[in-house]
Amino acid sequence: VRNVADVTPSPDGKWVAWTETRPVMDGEKSEMLTHIWLARGDGSDRWQLTRGDKSATSPAFSPDGRFVFFASNRGGARQIFRIAVDGGEAEALTSFKGAVGTFAVSPDGKWVAFTGRETDPNDERAVKEKRDWKVADENPRNQSLYLSAVEPGLDGKRPWKRAATGPYNIGNFDWSPDSRRIAYEARPTPGADDGRKADI
């Protein structure tokens, strides 16, 4: 049985992307694998767009309908990729040092905004020192909002920058139609009893 989810039409209606999740059972390996599929808007053709032993999720079209953006941990940590609708090799758009959450492409197609938590050096040190205990509510981890250029600069890199952060967790967000602003929801720190209220 395959589970179908994240059905997403392209802006021009020519394409439809979705995810299909299937169980993978091979020897001692037992997990769920998700990949992105693509079909023409009129239903005349369909094919699997992403492949590999790492899942690809959260498909989103570029404004011109030429690319499908998606999230995957195929490079280790969860990052944002894009792939042309006619297939080929997927291209990593972010090299964020941490965990990428949700993302959204700007209406002009020049930027991708995403939520994330940067890697805490103390966490890496704790793993090396084999410290598996945690102090509840100590330095609660908040998601911040980041921006990354879609196209690389002259040096071939895509710089990313923090757009919003604070003593709160960034929740839902959305681009303005002119791609100049992002409205976002600030929520209380998840899992921390700090008495904060959401600032929406």
mmCIF file of C-alpha atoms in Angstrom:
data_model
loop_
_atom_site.group_PDB
_atom_site.id
_atom_site.type_symbol
_atom_site.label_atom_id
_atom_site.label_comp_id
_atom_site.label_asym_id
_atom_site.label_seq_id
_atom_site.Cartn_x
_atom_site.Cartn_y
_atom_site.Cartn_z
ATOM 1 C CA VAL A 1 0.000 0.000 0.000
ATOM 2 C CA ARG A 2 1.336 3.417 -0.974
ATOM 3 C CA ASN A 3 0.294 6.581 0.793
ATOM 4 C CA VAL A 4 -0.288 9.645 -1.423
ATOM 5 C CA ALA A 5 0.115 13.128 0.116
ATOM 6 C CA ASP A 6 1.264 16.729 -0.519
ATOM 7 C CA VAL A 7 -0.597 17.092 -3.828
ATOM 8 C CA THR A 8 0.656 20.381 -5.332
ATOM 9 C CA PRO A 9 -0.294 21.924 -8.723
ATOM 10 C CA SER A 10 2.144 24.155 -10.599
ATOM 11 C CA PRO A 11 1.256 27.873 -10.872
ATOM 12 C CA ASP A 12 0.344 27.499 -14.574
ATOM 13 C CA GLY A 13 -1.653 24.300 -14.007
ATOM 14 C CA LYS A 14 0.476 22.271 -16.407
ATOM 15 C CA TRP A 15 1.903 19.952 -13.759
ATOM 16 C CA VAL A 16 0.914 18.266 -10.523
ATOM 17 C CA ALA A 17 3.433 17.001 -7.971
ATOM 18 C CA TRP A 18 2.745 14.714 -5.028
ATOM 19 C CA THR A 19 4.525 12.334 -2.672
ATOM 20 C CA GLU A 20 4.140 8.585 -2.480
ATOM 21 C CA THR A 21 5.306 6.711 0.619
ATOM 22 C CA ARG A 22 5.960 2.978 0.542
ATOM 23 C CA PRO A 23 7.388 0.501 3.046
ATOM 24 C CA VAL A 24 10.900 -0.794 2.424
ATOM 25 C CA MET A 25 11.669 -4.191 3.957
ATOM 26 C CA ASP A 26 14.983 -5.724 3.009
ATOM 27 C CA GLY A 27 16.624 -8.089 5.466
ATOM 28 C CA GLU A 28 16.901 -6.222 8.756
ATOM 29 C CA LYS A 29 15.984 -2.930 7.082
ATOM 30 C CA SER A 30 12.414 -1.829 7.716
ATOM 31 C CA GLU A 31 11.420 1.784 7.062
ATOM 32 C CA MET A 32 9.131 4.070 5.086
ATOM 33 C CA LEU A 33 10.509 5.754 1.962
ATOM 34 C CA THR A 34 8.875 8.827 0.392
ATOM 35 C CA HIS A 35 9.513 10.157 -3.114
ATOM 36 C CA ILE A 36 8.032 12.825 -5.363
ATOM 37 C CA TRP A 37 5.989 11.996 -8.420
ATOM 38 C CA LEU A 38 4.954 14.297 -11.266
ATOM 39 C CA ALA A 39 2.095 14.226 -13.754
ATOM 40 C CA ARG A 40 0.778 16.475 -16.483
ATOM 41 C CA GLY A 41 -2.224 18.528 -15.471
ATOM 42 C CA ASP A 42 -4.441 16.737 -17.980
ATOM 43 C CA GLY A 43 -3.454 13.328 -16.532
ATOM 44 C CA SER A 44 -1.829 12.182 -19.769
ATOM 45 C CA ASP A 45 1.471 11.114 -18.220
ATOM 46 C CA ARG A 46 3.043 10.454 -14.798
ATOM 47 C CA TRP A 47 6.500 9.477 -13.544
ATOM 48 C CA GLN A 48 8.686 9.335 -10.452
ATOM 49 C CA LEU A 49 10.736 12.531 -10.188
ATOM 50 C CA THR A 50 13.063 11.785 -7.222
ATOM 51 C CA ARG A 51 14.862 8.546 -6.425
ATOM 52 C CA GLY A 52 17.380 7.140 -3.961
ATOM 53 C CA ASP A 53 17.480 5.639 -0.488
ATOM 54 C CA LYS A 54 16.643 8.947 1.240
ATOM 55 C CA SER A 55 13.137 10.388 1.288
ATOM 56 C CA ALA A 56 12.142 13.559 -0.586
ATOM 57 C CA THR A 57 9.182 15.494 0.845
ATOM 58 C CA SER A 58 7.297 18.822 0.758
ATOM 59 C CA PRO A 59 7.223 19.467 -3.027
ATOM 60 C CA ALA A 60 6.781 23.093 -4.126
ATOM 61 C CA PHE A 61 6.980 24.503 -7.650
ATOM 62 C CA SER A 62 9.077 27.476 -8.683
ATOM 63 C CA PRO A 63 6.893 30.414 -9.813
ATOM 64 C CA ASP A 64 7.756 29.711 -13.478
ATOM 65 C CA GLY A 65 6.886 26.007 -13.090
ATOM 66 C CA ARG A 66 10.312 24.860 -14.297
ATOM 67 C CA PHE A 67 11.522 23.354 -11.015
ATOM 68 C CA VAL A 68 10.204 21.404 -8.057
ATOM 69 C CA PHE A 69 11.698 22.317 -4.690
ATOM 70 C CA PHE A 70 11.766 19.664 -1.957
ATOM 71 C CA ALA A 71 13.303 18.786 1.402
ATOM 72 C CA SER A 72 15.526 15.774 1.991
ATOM 73 C CA ASN A 73 18.247 14.526 4.328
ATOM 74 C CA ARG A 74 20.136 12.873 1.464
ATOM 75 C CA GLY A 75 23.264 14.840 2.412
ATOM 76 C CA GLY A 76 22.966 14.049 6.124
ATOM 77 C CA ALA A 77 20.963 16.875 7.694
ATOM 78 C CA ARG A 78 17.626 17.953 6.218
ATOM 79 C CA GLN A 79 18.231 20.525 3.444
ATOM 80 C CA ILE A 80 16.320 22.116 0.558
ATOM 81 C CA PHE A 81 16.849 20.909 -3.017
ATOM 82 C CA ARG A 82 15.401 21.604 -6.441
ATOM 83 C CA ILE A 83 15.043 19.446 -9.539
ATOM 84 C CA ALA A 84 13.866 20.319 -13.062
ATOM 85 C CA VAL A 85 10.402 19.062 -13.996
ATOM 86 C CA ASP A 86 11.952 17.139 -16.888
ATOM 87 C CA GLY A 87 14.222 15.291 -14.463
ATOM 88 C CA GLY A 88 17.973 15.169 -14.019
ATOM 89 C CA GLU A 89 20.161 15.582 -10.962
ATOM 90 C CA ALA A 90 18.736 17.359 -7.919
ATOM 91 C CA GLU A 91 20.616 20.472 -6.803
ATOM 92 C CA ALA A 92 21.155 21.374 -3.133
ATOM 93 C CA LEU A 93 20.061 24.954 -2.423
ATOM 94 C CA THR A 94 20.983 25.143 1.255
ATOM 95 C CA SER A 95 23.950 24.078 3.324
ATOM 96 C CA PHE A 96 22.419 25.084 6.629
ATOM 97 C CA LYS A 97 24.321 24.013 9.738
ATOM 98 C CA GLY A 98 21.362 22.578 11.595
ATOM 99 C CA ALA A 99 17.869 21.226 11.008
ATOM 100 C CA VAL A 100 15.721 22.805 8.281
ATOM 101 C CA GLY A 101 11.985 22.942 9.031
ATOM 102 C CA THR A 102 9.363 24.263 6.625
ATOM 103 C CA PHE A 103 10.191 26.390 3.585
ATOM 104 C CA ALA A 104 8.534 28.652 0.988
ATOM 105 C CA VAL A 105 9.802 30.026 -2.329
ATOM 106 C CA SER A 106 9.327 33.769 -2.870
ATOM 107 C CA PRO A 107 6.787 34.816 -5.553
ATOM 108 C CA ASP A 108 9.601 36.230 -7.716
ATOM 109 C CA GLY A 109 11.531 32.948 -7.414
ATOM 110 C CA LYS A 110 14.719 34.603 -6.146
ATOM 111 C CA TRP A 111 14.632 33.528 -2.506
ATOM 112 C CA VAL A 112 13.638 30.602 -0.363
ATOM 113 C CA ALA A 113 12.643 31.246 3.253
ATOM 114 C CA PHE A 114 12.881 28.473 5.798
ATOM 115 C CA THR A 115 12.641 27.829 9.506
ATOM 116 C CA GLY A 116 15.448 26.067 11.283
ATOM 117 C CA ARG A 117 17.584 25.555 14.345
ATOM 118 C CA GLU A 118 21.319 26.004 14.039
ATOM 119 C CA THR A 119 23.472 23.222 15.450
ATOM 120 C CA ASP A 120 24.367 23.791 19.086
ATOM 121 C CA PRO A 121 28.099 23.166 19.698
ATOM 122 C CA ASN A 122 27.198 21.914 23.182
ATOM 123 C CA ASP A 123 25.060 19.152 21.636
ATOM 124 C CA GLU A 124 27.959 17.996 19.473
ATOM 125 C CA ARG A 125 30.274 18.082 22.493
ATOM 126 C CA ALA A 126 27.751 16.078 24.531
ATOM 127 C CA VAL A 127 27.662 13.362 21.872
ATOM 128 C CA LYS A 128 31.463 13.132 21.801
ATOM 129 C CA GLU A 129 31.586 12.995 25.599
ATOM 130 C CA LYS A 130 28.719 10.469 25.664
ATOM 131 C CA ARG A 131 26.565 12.689 27.879
ATOM 132 C CA ASP A 132 22.961 11.633 27.277
ATOM 133 C CA TRP A 133 21.266 13.590 30.087
ATOM 134 C CA LYS A 134 19.389 16.863 29.543
ATOM 135 C CA VAL A 135 18.195 19.659 31.808
ATOM 136 C CA ALA A 136 14.507 20.447 31.253
ATOM 137 C CA ASP A 137 13.820 24.020 30.084
ATOM 138 C CA GLU A 138 17.530 24.887 29.952
ATOM 139 C CA ASN A 139 18.298 26.989 26.880
ATOM 140 C CA PRO A 140 15.069 26.041 25.043
ATOM 141 C CA ARG A 141 15.596 25.540 21.328
ATOM 142 C CA ASN A 142 13.711 27.982 19.132
ATOM 143 C CA GLN A 143 13.287 27.929 15.387
ATOM 144 C CA SER A 144 14.424 31.094 13.623
ATOM 145 C CA LEU A 145 13.513 32.305 10.127
ATOM 146 C CA TYR A 146 16.216 32.294 7.450
ATOM 147 C CA LEU A 147 16.596 33.389 3.828
ATOM 148 C CA SER A 148 18.720 31.810 1.124
ATOM 149 C CA ALA A 149 19.273 32.893 -2.469
ATOM 150 C CA VAL A 150 17.921 30.455 -5.058
ATOM 151 C CA GLU A 151 20.616 31.159 -7.636
ATOM 152 C CA PRO A 152 24.320 31.002 -6.704
ATOM 153 C CA GLY A 153 26.509 34.099 -6.662
ATOM 154 C CA LEU A 154 29.662 34.631 -8.708
ATOM 155 C CA ASP A 155 31.560 32.464 -6.215
ATOM 156 C CA GLY A 156 29.127 29.588 -6.806
ATOM 157 C CA LYS A 157 27.726 29.827 -3.274
ATOM 158 C CA ARG A 158 24.255 30.588 -1.998
ATOM 159 C CA PRO A 159 24.534 32.728 1.118
ATOM 160 C CA TRP A 160 21.870 32.366 3.793
ATOM 161 C CA LYS A 161 21.020 34.847 6.509
ATOM 162 C CA ARG A 162 18.822 35.009 9.581
ATOM 163 C CA ALA A 163 15.695 37.081 8.919
ATOM 164 C CA ALA A 164 13.909 36.811 12.284
ATOM 165 C CA THR A 165 14.851 35.408 15.666
ATOM 166 C CA GLY A 166 14.163 36.027 19.319
ATOM 167 C CA PRO A 167 13.011 34.460 22.602
ATOM 168 C CA TYR A 168 10.207 32.716 20.733
ATOM 169 C CA ASN A 169 9.671 29.994 18.149
ATOM 170 C CA ILE A 170 8.888 30.948 14.525
ATOM 171 C CA GLY A 171 5.767 29.100 13.377
ATOM 172 C CA ASN A 172 3.841 29.675 10.155
ATOM 173 C CA PHE A 173 5.064 32.279 7.669
ATOM 174 C CA ASP A 174 4.214 33.576 4.195
ATOM 175 C CA TRP A 175 5.664 35.894 1.560
ATOM 176 C CA SER A 176 4.069 39.178 0.496
ATOM 177 C CA PRO A 177 3.054 39.200 -3.214
ATOM 178 C CA ASP A 178 5.959 41.538 -4.086
ATOM 179 C CA SER A 179 8.521 39.271 -2.335
ATOM 180 C CA ARG A 180 9.738 42.177 -0.189
ATOM 181 C CA ARG A 181 8.331 41.079 3.168
ATOM 182 C CA ILE A 182 7.532 37.943 5.151
ATOM 183 C CA ALA A 183 4.742 37.753 7.707
ATOM 184 C CA TYR A 184 5.404 35.204 10.431
ATOM 185 C CA GLU A 185 3.904 33.810 13.593
ATOM 186 C CA ALA A 186 5.894 33.876 16.835
ATOM 187 C CA ARG A 187 4.913 31.113 19.233
ATOM 188 C CA PRO A 188 5.912 30.343 22.819
ATOM 189 C CA THR A 189 9.047 28.262 23.136
ATOM 190 C CA PRO A 190 8.034 24.629 22.515
ATOM 191 C CA GLY A 191 8.405 22.352 25.498
ATOM 192 C CA ALA A 192 9.397 25.125 27.915
ATOM 193 C CA ASP A 193 7.249 26.333 30.792
ATOM 194 C CA ASP A 194 8.435 29.930 30.523
ATOM 195 C CA GLY A 195 5.083 31.729 30.633
ATOM 196 C CA ARG A 196 5.499 33.328 27.229
ATOM 197 C CA LYS A 197 2.494 34.044 25.060
ATOM 198 C CA ALA A 198 2.302 33.879 21.313
ATOM 199 C CA ASP A 199 2.879 37.161 19.476
ATOM 200 C CA ILE A 200 0.903 36.894 16.251
#
